[in-house]
Amino acid sequence: MNGTALGGQDPATAWVEYTSPDGRAYFYNRDTKVTTWEKPDELKTQQERDSVWKEYAKDGRPYWYNTQTKQSTWTRPDVPNQPIKPLEAPGSRMDLDRVPSRQPSMQRREPSRSRRSASRGPRSRPPVPATTLDPRSRHEYKTIEEAEQAFTSMLKRHNVRGDWSWEKMLRAVVNDPDYRALKTLPERKNAFQRYIAAVRETELEQHREEQRKQRTEFFALLDTLPISEYTRFPKVKHLAHEHKAFCAIPSNKERVELFDAYVDELLEKLGGERRRVRAQCVRDATEYLGALSISAKWTDVKDKLLEKFGDQMMPILHLNPEKRMPMDILYFGVRDKDTVDPESGLSMLDLLDIYEHAITDAERLESDRRKHEKDKVYRQQRQARDAFRQLLNEHVKEFTPSTTWSEFYPQIKHHTAYTEMLGQSGSTPQEMFWDAIEELSDEMYNERKQLESAMRSHNFHMHVDTAFDKVCEFAQSHCKIDAKHMDYIYEQLVIKCKRREEEDDERKQRHKRRLLDTFKYALYDLCPEITPDSKWDTECARISRMAEYKALDENACREVFDQVIERTKERAERKRRDSGSKRERSPDAGAADKRSKHGVDKCEDRGSSDLEEGEMVG
């Protein structure tokens, strides 16, 4: 907002007149800090003070109100100009929200400087008098779209550009009647923002189009210059600094960016061509090595590749001396579009890579061939095993768990299913036979256990002499057993019964031996002791009263008694011999013999006891 001190007011007054962004005048007191839309009495002329008419505005259109008659009119009465007021009922509170709370810049000036500024005239554009905005000169629009279209056309007539601000636009178009085509300030600002956005988009598109045109012309210029991928911008600047397309670029920075973009496109195009040529050369060399042997060496393959594709190698690697070029000429000579491309063609690394891929493919093919042959042999062996397994299934009815390979071999030794199994890896015919026997044995074992469980549940007692028919009848009524297996199961049951009877007999014999040993120890402990002269008839009476005697029969007890008498006689005879040998010794040895006599007797007794114990155990 621009502030202007009125030139005709009293120099001592503190009131200053300003103009709001929408063109409305208001007044500010620098001393009291009061802002008002109505012209203060200090600034009014005598005629204005005496006037009863007040000027107001509604949607930008001024009207006048008579404070005495309470009448309003759109036609301006014959009174001096008065400031425009907001649309309110006469006498209501002024709406000062649109006026900034911050003081204008002129408020901070000294009074003398303010007066000098007022004498020179306003620093900003003064407001347009309300008498120029005749309501009859405006056009009323039926719809908001038509009003916005008129407002936009008005902006175009005044050449409002995209970088204009609202204040700048307002100073340029405020006198135009179409400025008030839109009734409210928010509508005008929204339309202005949409117009500015559209103008900026148009200007941006025009700028882009201009840049595209400059780029196209600059690239066309570069196409005419002798440059390559190694050319730098200073050379281009030296060659084209006077050219129109070069000078059309406004800054050197943009020229460098466009030149870098051109070189990037050139490198991309050149790289694509190099890749295409190299790919074709690689395909030709790969087809040439298609039948490479797995035992081929790199040294031999390299000579063949160089002889076949020598013309397609890089210039530095050409076998032909006329086409071969030194490195300094290729990379450090004068570069232009006619220079030989040093990177075009195959390198030795490319040939080595081709050889590696070819040898890898040959190894893969060889591996696939061997795997195919291995799978073929495996299928043949599997078919042979299936055929022999079928042969075993045909003879399984003849097998029992006790059947041996030597019994079965004579039946199949000339059969084709057996002869085809010979010499191949995996399970042998004999191992497959034993597998079949083991399966059969497990099956019959489970059936036997099932039959024995049924026998225990139904109190069926199996003996060695139990008839086969009786066992078969019981099995058919209580179990699900294959009739072909009953012979072997019955045989196993009989064997089990015999083994059980033998175990019972052995148990009884052990018990009888223990009783005899107990009886023998009891005879040694009789009091008075049994002597070598004791007779069975004499001792029978007191022996028969022993508890150990009652558990045995008389013949067994008599045999034990005879053994005890025999053992007693042997002990007495040994003592007699020992006593005679001691008397024949010298007197000096008598004491030693006497000292050792007791120990010898103990040893004899211990030895006799050991013999008797061994004898009893035996």
Coordinates of C-alpha atoms in Angstrom, one line a residue:
M1 CA 0.0 0.0 0.0
N2 CA 1.2 3.4 -0.8
G3 CA 0.9 6.4 1.5
T4 CA 0.6 10.0 0.3
A5 CA 0.4 13.2 2.5
L6 CA -2.1 15.6 1.1
G7 CA -0.5 18.8 -0.2
G8 CA -3.4 21.1 0.9
Q9 CA -3.7 20.0 4.5
D10 CA -2.4 21.9 7.5
P11 CA 1.3 21.3 8.0
A12 CA 0.8 20.6 11.7
T13 CA -1.8 17.9 11.2
A14 CA -0.8 14.2 11.7
W15 CA -3.3 12.7 9.2
V16 CA -1.9 10.9 6.1
E17 CA -3.9 9.5 3.2
Y18 CA -3.1 6.0 1.8
T19 CA -4.4 3.7 -0.9
S20 CA -5.3 0.0 -0.3
P21 CA -4.3 -2.7 -2.8
D22 CA -7.9 -2.7 -4.2
G23 CA -7.7 1.1 -4.9
R24 CA -9.6 2.3 -1.8
A25 CA -8.4 5.4 0.1
Y26 CA -8.0 5.4 3.9
F27 CA -6.5 7.7 6.4
Y28 CA -3.9 7.1 9.2
N29 CA -3.1 9.4 12.2
R30 CA 0.6 9.1 13.1
D31 CA 0.1 10.5 16.6
T32 CA -3.0 8.5 17.8
K33 CA -2.2 5.5 15.6
V34 CA -5.9 5.5 14.4
T35 CA -6.8 4.2 10.9
T36 CA -10.2 5.1 9.3
W37 CA -11.9 4.8 5.9
E38 CA -13.7 8.1 6.4
K39 CA -11.9 11.4 5.7
P40 CA -11.1 13.2 9.0
D41 CA -12.7 16.6 9.7
E42 CA -9.2 18.1 9.8
L43 CA -8.7 17.3 6.1
K44 CA -12.2 18.3 5.0
T45 CA -13.0 21.6 3.4
Q46 CA -15.8 23.8 4.8
Q47 CA -18.1 22.6 2.0
E48 CA -17.4 19.0 2.9
R49 CA -18.1 19.5 6.5
D50 CA -21.5 21.1 5.7
S51 CA -22.5 18.3 3.3
V52 CA -25.1 15.7 4.5
W53 CA -24.1 13.1 1.9
K54 CA -21.8 10.2 2.7
E55 CA -20.2 8.0 0.0
Y56 CA -20.1 4.2 0.4
A57 CA -19.2 1.2 -1.8
K58 CA -20.9 -2.1 -2.5
D59 CA -19.0 -4.8 -4.5
G60 CA -16.8 -2.1 -5.8
R61 CA -19.7 0.2 -6.9
P62 CA -20.0 3.5 -5.1
Y63 CA -23.3 4.9 -3.8
W64 CA -24.3 7.9 -1.7
Y65 CA -26.3 8.1 1.6
N66 CA -28.1 11.2 3.0
T67 CA -27.7 11.3 6.8
Q68 CA -30.8 13.6 7.2
T69 CA -33.3 12.0 4.8
K70 CA -32.0 8.4 5.2
Q71 CA -32.0 7.9 1.5
S72 CA -29.4 6.1 -0.8
T73 CA -28.7 6.7 -4.5
W74 CA -26.4 5.3 -7.2
T75 CA -26.2 8.7 -8.8
R76 CA -23.6 11.1 -7.4
P77 CA -25.0 14.2 -5.8
D78 CA -23.6 17.5 -6.4
V79 CA -21.1 17.3 -3.5
P80 CA -17.3 17.2 -3.2
N81 CA -15.5 13.9 -3.5
Q82 CA -15.5 11.8 -0.3
P83 CA -13.6 8.6 0.5
I84 CA -15.2 5.3 -0.3
K85 CA -16.4 3.3 2.7
P86 CA -17.1 -0.4 3.0
L87 CA -20.6 -1.8 2.5
E88 CA -22.2 -1.4 5.9
A89 CA -25.3 0.2 7.3
P90 CA -24.8 3.9 7.9
G91 CA -23.5 4.6 11.3
S92 CA -22.1 1.0 11.9
R93 CA -18.6 0.2 13.0
M94 CA -15.9 0.6 10.3
D95 CA -14.3 -2.7 8.9
L96 CA -10.6 -2.0 9.2
D97 CA -9.5 -5.7 8.8
R98 CA -8.2 -5.0 5.3
V99 CA -5.8 -2.3 6.5
P100 CA -2.5 -3.7 7.7
S101 CA -1.8 -3.4 11.4
R102 CA 1.8 -2.3 10.7
Q103 CA 2.3 1.4 10.2
P104 CA 3.2 2.5 6.7
S105 CA 6.8 3.6 6.0
M106 CA 5.8 7.3 6.1
Q107 CA 4.8 7.0 9.7
R108 CA 8.4 6.7 10.8
R109 CA 9.5 9.9 9.0
E110 CA 10.1 13.2 10.6
P111 CA 7.3 15.8 10.2
S112 CA 9.6 18.1 8.3
R113 CA 10.6 15.3 5.9
S114 CA 6.9 14.3 5.5
R115 CA 6.0 17.9 4.6
R116 CA 8.8 18.0 2.0
S117 CA 7.6 14.8 0.5
A118 CA 4.0 16.1 0.4
S119 CA 5.2 19.3 -1.3
R120 CA 7.0 17.3 -4.0
G121 CA 3.9 15.2 -4.5
P122 CA 3.0 11.5 -3.7
R123 CA 5.7 8.8 -4.1
S124 CA 3.1 6.3 -5.3
R125 CA 0.2 6.4 -7.6
P126 CA -2.8 8.2 -6.0
P127 CA -6.2 6.6 -5.9
V128 CA -8.6 7.2 -8.8
P129 CA -11.5 9.5 -8.0
A130 CA -14.7 7.7 -7.5
T131 CA -16.4 10.0 -10.1
T132 CA -14.6 8.2 -12.9
L133 CA -16.3 4.9 -12.0
D134 CA -19.7 5.5 -13.3
P135 CA -21.9 2.5 -12.7
R136 CA -23.5 3.0 -16.1
S137 CA -20.2 2.3 -17.9
R138 CA -19.9 -1.2 -16.4
H139 CA -21.3 -4.4 -17.9
E140 CA -23.3 -6.7 -15.8
Y141 CA -22.6 -10.5 -16.4
K142 CA -25.2 -13.2 -15.9
T143 CA -22.8 -16.0 -14.7
I144 CA -19.6 -16.2 -12.8
E145 CA -17.9 -17.9 -15.7
E146 CA -18.7 -14.9 -18.0
A147 CA -17.4 -12.5 -15.4
E148 CA -14.2 -14.5 -14.9
Q149 CA -13.7 -14.6 -18.7
A150 CA -14.1 -10.8 -18.9
F151 CA -11.6 -10.4 -16.0
T152 CA -9.1 -12.6 -17.8
S153 CA -9.5 -10.8 -21.1
M154 CA -8.9 -7.6 -19.3
L155 CA -5.6 -9.0 -17.9
K156 CA -4.6 -10.0 -21.4
R157 CA -5.4 -6.5 -22.8
H158 CA -3.0 -5.0 -20.2
N159 CA -0.3 -7.6 -21.1
V160 CA 0.0 -8.9 -17.6
R161 CA 2.9 -11.4 -17.5
G162 CA 3.6 -14.4 -15.4
D163 CA 6.1 -12.7 -13.1
W164 CA 3.7 -9.9 -12.1
S165 CA 2.5 -9.5 -8.5
W166 CA -1.0 -8.7 -7.4
E167 CA 0.0 -5.1 -6.5
K168 CA 1.7 -4.5 -9.8
M169 CA -1.3 -5.8 -11.7
L170 CA -3.7 -3.7 -9.6
R171 CA -1.9 -0.4 -10.4
A172 CA -2.1 -1.2 -14.1
V173 CA -5.8 -2.3 -14.4
V174 CA -7.7 -0.6 -11.6
N175 CA -9.1 2.0 -14.0
D176 CA -10.5 -0.7 -16.3
P177 CA -14.3 -1.3 -15.8
D178 CA -13.8 -5.0 -16.2
Y179 CA -11.7 -5.1 -13.1
R180 CA -15.0 -5.1 -11.2
A181 CA -16.5 -7.8 -13.3
L182 CA -16.0 -10.1 -10.4
K183 CA -17.8 -8.7 -7.4
T184 CA -15.5 -9.8 -4.5
L185 CA -11.8 -9.5 -3.9
P186 CA -11.2 -13.3 -3.2
E187 CA -12.8 -14.1 -6.6
R188 CA -10.5 -11.6 -8.4
K189 CA -7.4 -13.0 -6.6
N190 CA -8.3 -16.6 -7.5
A191 CA -8.9 -15.7 -11.1
F192 CA -5.6 -13.7 -11.1
Q193 CA -3.8 -16.8 -9.7
R194 CA -5.3 -19.1 -12.3
Y195 CA -4.4 -16.6 -15.1
I196 CA -0.8 -16.3 -13.8
A197 CA -0.4 -20.1 -13.6
A198 CA -1.7 -20.4 -17.2
V199 CA 0.6 -17.6 -18.4
R200 CA 3.6 -19.1 -16.7
E201 CA 2.9 -22.5 -18.2
T202 CA 2.6 -20.9 -21.7
E203 CA 5.8 -19.0 -21.1
L204 CA 7.6 -22.1 -19.9
E205 CA 6.4 -24.1 -22.9
Q206 CA 7.6 -21.3 -25.2
H207 CA 11.0 -21.3 -23.4
R208 CA 11.2 -25.1 -23.8
E209 CA 10.4 -24.9 -27.5
E210 CA 13.0 -22.2 -28.0
Q211 CA 15.6 -24.4 -26.2
R212 CA 14.7 -27.4 -28.4
K213 CA 15.2 -25.3 -31.4
Q214 CA 18.5 -24.0 -30.2
R215 CA 19.5 -27.6 -29.3
T216 CA 18.6 -28.8 -32.8
E217 CA 20.5 -26.1 -34.5
F218 CA 23.5 -26.5 -32.3
F219 CA 23.6 -30.3 -32.9
A220 CA 23.3 -29.7 -36.6
L221 CA 26.3 -27.4 -36.4
L222 CA 28.3 -30.0 -34.5
D223 CA 27.4 -32.6 -37.2
T224 CA 29.3 -30.4 -39.7
L225 CA 32.4 -30.1 -37.6
P226 CA 35.3 -32.6 -37.7
I227 CA 35.0 -33.9 -34.1
S228 CA 35.0 -37.4 -32.6
E229 CA 34.5 -38.9 -29.1
Y230 CA 37.9 -37.6 -28.0
T231 CA 37.2 -33.9 -29.0
R232 CA 36.9 -31.4 -26.2
F233 CA 34.8 -28.2 -26.0
P234 CA 37.7 -25.7 -26.5
K235 CA 38.2 -27.1 -30.0
V236 CA 34.5 -26.7 -30.8
K237 CA 34.5 -23.2 -29.5
H238 CA 37.5 -22.3 -31.6
L239 CA 35.9 -23.8 -34.8
A240 CA 32.3 -22.4 -34.3
H241 CA 32.6 -19.2 -32.2
E242 CA 31.3 -17.1 -35.1
H243 CA 28.5 -19.4 -36.2
K244 CA 24.9 -18.2 -35.7
A245 CA 23.7 -21.4 -34.0
F246 CA 26.7 -21.2 -31.6
C247 CA 26.1 -17.5 -30.7
A248 CA 22.3 -18.2 -30.2
I249 CA 23.1 -20.0 -27.0
P250 CA 23.0 -17.3 -24.3
S251 CA 25.7 -18.6 -22.0
N252 CA 28.9 -20.6 -22.3
K253 CA 27.7 -23.0 -19.6
E254 CA 24.7 -24.0 -21.7
R255 CA 27.0 -24.5 -24.7
V256 CA 29.1 -26.9 -22.6
E257 CA 26.1 -28.8 -21.4
L258 CA 24.7 -29.1 -25.0
F259 CA 28.2 -30.2 -26.2
D260 CA 28.4 -32.9 -23.4
A261 CA 24.9 -34.1 -24.4
Y262 CA 25.9 -34.3 -28.0
V263 CA 29.1 -36.3 -27.1
D264 CA 27.0 -38.6 -24.9
E265 CA 24.7 -39.3 -27.8
L266 CA 27.7 -39.8 -30.1
L267 CA 29.2 -42.2 -27.6
E268 CA 26.0 -44.1 -27.2
K269 CA 25.6 -44.4 -31.0
L270 CA 29.2 -45.4 -31.4
G271 CA 29.0 -47.8 -28.5
G272 CA 25.9 -49.4 -30.1
E273 CA 27.7 -49.8 -33.4
R274 CA 30.7 -51.3 -31.7
R275 CA 28.6 -53.7 -29.8
R276 CA 26.8 -54.8 -32.9
V277 CA 30.0 -55.4 -34.9
R278 CA 31.6 -57.2 -32.0
A279 CA 28.5 -59.3 -31.4
Q280 CA 28.5 -60.3 -35.1
C281 CA 32.2 -61.2 -34.9
V282 CA 31.6 -63.2 -31.8
R283 CA 28.7 -65.2 -33.4
D284 CA 30.9 -66.0 -36.4
A285 CA 33.8 -67.2 -34.2
T286 CA 31.4 -69.2 -32.0
E287 CA 29.9 -70.9 -35.0
Y288 CA 33.4 -71.6 -36.3
L289 CA 34.3 -73.4 -32.9
G290 CA 31.0 -75.2 -32.7
A291 CA 32.6 -78.7 -33.1
L292 CA 35.4 -78.0 -30.7
S293 CA 36.9 -81.1 -29.1
I294 CA 37.0 -81.3 -25.3
S295 CA 40.8 -81.9 -25.5
A296 CA 41.5 -78.8 -27.6
K297 CA 44.2 -76.5 -26.3
W298 CA 44.2 -72.7 -26.3
T299 CA 47.4 -72.3 -28.2
D300 CA 46.1 -74.4 -31.1
V301 CA 42.7 -72.7 -31.1
K302 CA 44.2 -69.2 -31.0
D303 CA 46.2 -69.7 -34.2
K304 CA 43.1 -71.0 -36.0
L305 CA 41.0 -68.0 -34.8
L306 CA 43.7 -65.4 -35.8
E307 CA 44.1 -67.1 -39.2
K308 CA 40.3 -67.1 -39.8
F309 CA 39.3 -63.7 -38.2
G310 CA 42.5 -61.7 -38.6
D311 CA 40.7 -59.0 -40.6
Q312 CA 38.1 -58.5 -37.9
M313 CA 40.6 -57.8 -35.1
M314 CA 41.3 -54.4 -33.7
P315 CA 43.6 -52.2 -35.9
I316 CA 46.4 -52.6 -33.5
L317 CA 46.1 -56.4 -33.7
H318 CA 45.7 -56.8 -37.5
L319 CA 47.9 -59.6 -38.9
N320 CA 48.1 -57.7 -42.2
P321 CA 50.9 -55.1 -41.8
E322 CA 49.1 -52.7 -44.2
K323 CA 46.1 -52.5 -42.0
R324 CA 47.9 -52.6 -38.6
M325 CA 48.2 -49.1 -37.0
P326 CA 50.5 -48.1 -34.1
M327 CA 49.0 -47.1 -30.8
D328 CA 50.3 -43.5 -30.9
I329 CA 48.5 -42.8 -34.2
L330 CA 45.3 -44.5 -33.0
Y331 CA 45.0 -42.7 -29.6
F332 CA 47.2 -39.6 -29.8
G333 CA 46.9 -38.5 -33.4
V334 CA 44.6 -35.9 -34.9
R335 CA 41.0 -37.1 -34.2
D336 CA 38.2 -36.6 -36.7
K337 CA 35.4 -38.6 -38.2
D338 CA 37.7 -40.3 -40.8
T339 CA 40.1 -41.6 -38.2
V340 CA 40.1 -45.4 -37.7
D341 CA 38.2 -46.5 -34.6
P342 CA 40.8 -48.1 -32.3
E343 CA 38.2 -50.1 -30.4
S344 CA 36.4 -51.5 -33.4
G345 CA 36.8 -55.3 -33.8
L346 CA 37.9 -58.2 -31.6
S347 CA 40.6 -58.2 -29.0
M348 CA 42.6 -61.2 -27.7
L349 CA 40.5 -61.2 -24.6
D350 CA 37.4 -61.6 -26.9
L351 CA 39.1 -64.6 -28.6
L352 CA 40.0 -66.1 -25.2
D353 CA 36.4 -65.6 -24.0
I354 CA 35.1 -67.2 -27.1
Y355 CA 37.4 -70.2 -26.5
E356 CA 36.3 -70.5 -22.9
H357 CA 32.6 -70.5 -23.9
A358 CA 33.3 -73.0 -26.6
I359 CA 35.2 -75.4 -24.4
T360 CA 32.6 -75.0 -21.7
D361 CA 29.9 -75.9 -24.2
A362 CA 31.9 -78.9 -25.3
E363 CA 32.4 -80.1 -21.7
R364 CA 28.7 -79.6 -21.0
L365 CA 27.8 -81.7 -24.1
E366 CA 30.2 -84.4 -23.1
S367 CA 28.8 -84.4 -19.6
D368 CA 25.3 -84.6 -20.9
R369 CA 26.3 -87.5 -23.2
R370 CA 27.9 -89.4 -20.3
K371 CA 24.9 -88.7 -18.1
H372 CA 22.6 -90.0 -20.9
E373 CA 24.6 -93.2 -21.2
K374 CA 24.7 -93.6 -17.4
D375 CA 20.9 -93.2 -17.2
K376 CA 20.5 -95.7 -20.1
V377 CA 22.6 -98.3 -18.3
Y378 CA 20.8 -97.6 -15.0
R379 CA 17.4 -98.1 -16.7
Q380 CA 18.7 -101.4 -18.2
Q381 CA 19.9 -102.6 -14.8
R382 CA 16.7 -101.6 -13.2
Q383 CA 14.7 -103.5 -15.8
A384 CA 17.0 -106.6 -15.2
R385 CA 16.4 -106.3 -11.4
D386 CA 12.6 -106.0 -12.0
A387 CA 12.7 -109.1 -14.2
F388 CA 14.6 -111.1 -11.6
R389 CA 12.3 -109.9 -8.9
Q390 CA 9.4 -111.2 -11.0
L391 CA 11.2 -114.5 -11.2
L392 CA 11.5 -114.7 -7.5
N393 CA 7.8 -113.9 -7.1
E394 CA 7.0 -116.8 -9.3
H395 CA 9.0 -119.2 -7.1
V396 CA 8.1 -117.6 -3.7
K397 CA 5.4 -120.3 -3.2
E398 CA 8.2 -122.9 -3.0
F399 CA 10.2 -120.9 -0.5
T400 CA 10.3 -121.3 3.3
P401 CA 12.4 -119.3 5.7
S402 CA 14.8 -122.2 5.8
T403 CA 15.3 -122.3 2.0
T404 CA 18.9 -121.7 1.0
W405 CA 20.5 -120.2 -2.2
S406 CA 22.1 -123.5 -3.0
E407 CA 18.7 -125.1 -3.2
F408 CA 17.2 -122.4 -5.4
Y409 CA 20.2 -121.7 -7.7
P410 CA 19.9 -125.0 -9.8
Q411 CA 16.4 -124.0 -10.8
I412 CA 17.3 -120.6 -12.3
K413 CA 21.0 -120.8 -13.3
H414 CA 20.0 -120.9 -17.0
H415 CA 17.1 -118.5 -16.9
T416 CA 17.5 -115.3 -18.9
A417 CA 16.4 -113.1 -16.0
Y418 CA 19.3 -114.5 -13.9
T419 CA 22.0 -114.3 -16.6
E420 CA 21.2 -110.6 -17.4
M421 CA 21.8 -109.8 -13.8
L422 CA 25.3 -111.1 -13.8
G423 CA 28.1 -108.5 -13.9
Q424 CA 25.9 -105.4 -13.3
S425 CA 26.3 -103.0 -10.3
G426 CA 23.9 -102.9 -7.5
S427 CA 22.2 -105.8 -5.8
T428 CA 23.2 -109.3 -6.9
P429 CA 20.8 -112.1 -7.6
Q430 CA 21.8 -113.8 -4.3
E431 CA 21.2 -110.7 -2.3
M432 CA 17.8 -110.2 -3.8
F433 CA 17.0 -113.9 -3.0
W434 CA 18.0 -113.4 0.6
D435 CA 15.9 -110.2 0.7
A436 CA 12.9 -112.3 -0.4
I437 CA 13.6 -115.0 2.2
E438 CA 13.9 -112.3 4.9
E439 CA 10.5 -110.8 3.9
L440 CA 8.9 -114.2 3.9
S441 CA 10.5 -115.0 7.3
D442 CA 9.2 -111.8 8.8
E443 CA 5.7 -112.5 7.4
M444 CA 5.6 -116.0 8.8
Y445 CA 7.0 -114.8 12.1
N446 CA 4.2 -112.3 12.5
E447 CA 1.6 -115.0 11.6
R448 CA 3.2 -117.4 14.2
K449 CA 3.1 -114.7 16.9
Q450 CA -0.6 -114.0 16.0
L451 CA -1.4 -117.7 16.3
E452 CA 0.4 -118.0 19.6
S453 CA -1.5 -115.0 21.0
A454 CA -4.7 -116.6 19.9
M455 CA -3.7 -119.9 21.6
R456 CA -3.0 -118.1 24.9
S457 CA -6.3 -116.2 24.7
H458 CA -8.3 -119.4 24.2
N459 CA -6.2 -121.7 26.5
F460 CA -5.1 -123.8 23.6
H461 CA -2.0 -125.8 24.8
M462 CA 0.5 -126.8 22.2
H463 CA 2.5 -130.0 22.7
V464 CA 5.0 -132.0 20.7
D465 CA 2.4 -134.6 19.9
T466 CA -0.4 -132.1 19.0
A467 CA -1.9 -133.1 15.6
F468 CA -1.3 -130.8 12.6
D469 CA -5.0 -130.9 11.6
K470 CA -6.0 -129.7 15.1
V471 CA -3.6 -126.7 14.9
C472 CA -4.8 -125.9 11.3
E473 CA -8.4 -126.0 12.4
F474 CA -7.7 -123.7 15.3
A475 CA -5.8 -121.2 13.1
Q476 CA -8.6 -121.1 10.5
S477 CA -11.2 -120.3 13.1
H478 CA -9.2 -117.7 15.1
C479 CA -6.6 -116.2 12.8
K480 CA -6.0 -115.1 9.3
I481 CA -3.0 -117.2 8.2
D482 CA -2.1 -118.3 4.8
A483 CA -2.7 -122.0 4.5
K484 CA 0.6 -122.3 2.5
H485 CA 2.5 -121.2 5.6
M486 CA 0.9 -123.6 8.0
D487 CA 3.4 -126.4 7.5
Y488 CA 6.3 -124.2 8.4
I489 CA 4.5 -122.5 11.3
Y490 CA 3.5 -125.9 12.7
E491 CA 7.0 -127.1 12.4
Q492 CA 8.3 -124.1 14.3
L493 CA 5.7 -124.6 17.0
V494 CA 6.8 -128.2 17.5
I495 CA 10.4 -127.2 17.6
K496 CA 9.5 -124.6 20.2
C497 CA 7.7 -127.2 22.3
K498 CA 10.6 -129.6 22.1
R499 CA 13.0 -126.8 23.2
R500 CA 10.7 -125.9 26.1
E501 CA 10.6 -129.6 27.2
E502 CA 14.4 -129.8 27.0
E503 CA 14.6 -126.7 29.1
D504 CA 12.3 -128.1 31.7
D505 CA 14.3 -131.3 31.9
E506 CA 17.5 -129.4 32.3
R507 CA 15.9 -127.3 35.0
K508 CA 14.9 -130.5 36.9
Q509 CA 18.4 -131.9 36.6
R510 CA 20.0 -128.8 38.0
H511 CA 17.5 -128.8 40.9
K512 CA 18.4 -132.5 41.6
R513 CA 22.1 -131.8 41.6
R514 CA 21.6 -129.0 44.0
L515 CA 19.7 -131.3 46.4
L516 CA 22.5 -134.0 46.1
D517 CA 25.2 -131.4 46.9
T518 CA 23.2 -130.2 49.9
F519 CA 22.8 -133.8 51.1
K520 CA 26.5 -134.4 50.7
Y521 CA 27.4 -131.4 52.8
A522 CA 25.0 -132.6 55.4
L523 CA 26.7 -136.0 55.6
Y524 CA 30.1 -134.2 56.3
D525 CA 28.4 -132.3 59.1
L526 CA 26.9 -135.4 60.9
C527 CA 27.8 -135.8 64.6
P528 CA 29.3 -138.2 65.3
E529 CA 31.2 -138.0 62.1
I530 CA 31.1 -140.7 59.5
T531 CA 34.2 -142.8 59.6
P532 CA 35.9 -144.9 56.8
D533 CA 34.4 -148.0 58.5
S534 CA 30.8 -146.7 58.5
K535 CA 28.2 -148.8 56.7
W536 CA 25.0 -147.7 55.0
D537 CA 23.0 -150.3 56.9
T538 CA 24.4 -149.0 60.2
E539 CA 24.0 -145.3 59.4
C540 CA 20.7 -145.5 57.4
A541 CA 18.6 -145.1 60.4
R542 CA 19.9 -141.7 61.5
I543 CA 20.5 -140.5 57.9
S544 CA 16.8 -141.1 57.0
R545 CA 15.8 -138.6 59.7
M546 CA 17.6 -135.8 57.8
A547 CA 15.5 -133.3 55.9
E548 CA 17.8 -133.5 52.9
Y549 CA 17.3 -137.2 52.7
K550 CA 13.5 -136.9 52.4
A551 CA 13.8 -134.8 49.2
L552 CA 15.7 -137.6 47.4
D553 CA 15.2 -141.2 46.6
E554 CA 17.1 -143.9 48.5
N555 CA 19.4 -145.0 45.6
A556 CA 20.7 -141.6 44.9
C557 CA 21.3 -141.0 48.7
R558 CA 23.2 -144.3 48.9
E559 CA 25.4 -143.3 45.9
V560 CA 26.3 -140.1 47.7
F561 CA 27.0 -141.9 50.9
D562 CA 29.4 -144.3 49.1
Q563 CA 31.2 -141.3 47.6
V564 CA 31.6 -139.7 51.0
I565 CA 33.0 -143.0 52.5
E566 CA 35.4 -143.3 49.7
R567 CA 36.6 -139.7 50.1
T568 CA 36.9 -140.2 53.9
K569 CA 39.1 -143.3 53.4
E570 CA 41.4 -141.3 51.0
R571 CA 41.8 -138.5 53.6
A572 CA 42.7 -141.0 56.4
E573 CA 45.3 -142.8 54.2
R574 CA 47.0 -139.5 53.3
K575 CA 47.3 -138.5 56.9
R576 CA 48.9 -141.9 57.8
R577 CA 51.5 -141.5 55.1
D578 CA 52.3 -138.0 56.2
S579 CA 52.8 -139.1 59.8
G580 CA 55.3 -141.9 58.8
S581 CA 57.4 -139.5 56.8
K582 CA 57.7 -137.1 59.7
R583 CA 59.1 -139.8 62.1
E584 CA 61.9 -140.7 59.7
R585 CA 63.2 -137.0 59.7
S586 CA 66.2 -135.8 61.9
P587 CA 65.6 -134.4 65.4
D588 CA 66.6 -130.8 64.3
A589 CA 63.7 -130.8 61.9
G590 CA 61.3 -132.0 64.6
A591 CA 60.7 -128.5 65.9
A592 CA 60.1 -127.1 62.5
D593 CA 57.9 -130.1 61.7
K594 CA 56.0 -129.5 64.9
R595 CA 55.6 -125.7 64.1
S596 CA 54.4 -126.5 60.6
K597 CA 52.2 -129.4 61.5
H598 CA 49.2 -127.4 62.3
G599 CA 49.6 -125.4 59.0
V600 CA 50.0 -128.5 57.0
D601 CA 46.9 -130.0 58.5
K602 CA 45.0 -126.8 57.6
C603 CA 46.3 -126.9 54.1
E604 CA 45.3 -130.6 53.7
D605 CA 41.9 -129.8 55.2
R606 CA 41.6 -126.8 52.8
G607 CA 42.7 -129.0 49.9
S608 CA 40.3 -131.7 50.8
S609 CA 37.5 -129.2 51.1
D610 CA 38.4 -127.9 47.6
L611 CA 38.5 -131.4 46.2
E612 CA 35.2 -132.3 47.8
E613 CA 33.7 -129.0 46.5
G614 CA 35.0 -129.7 43.0
E615 CA 33.8 -133.2 43.2
M616 CA 30.4 -132.1 44.3
V617 CA 30.2 -129.5 41.5
G618 CA 31.3 -132.2 39.0

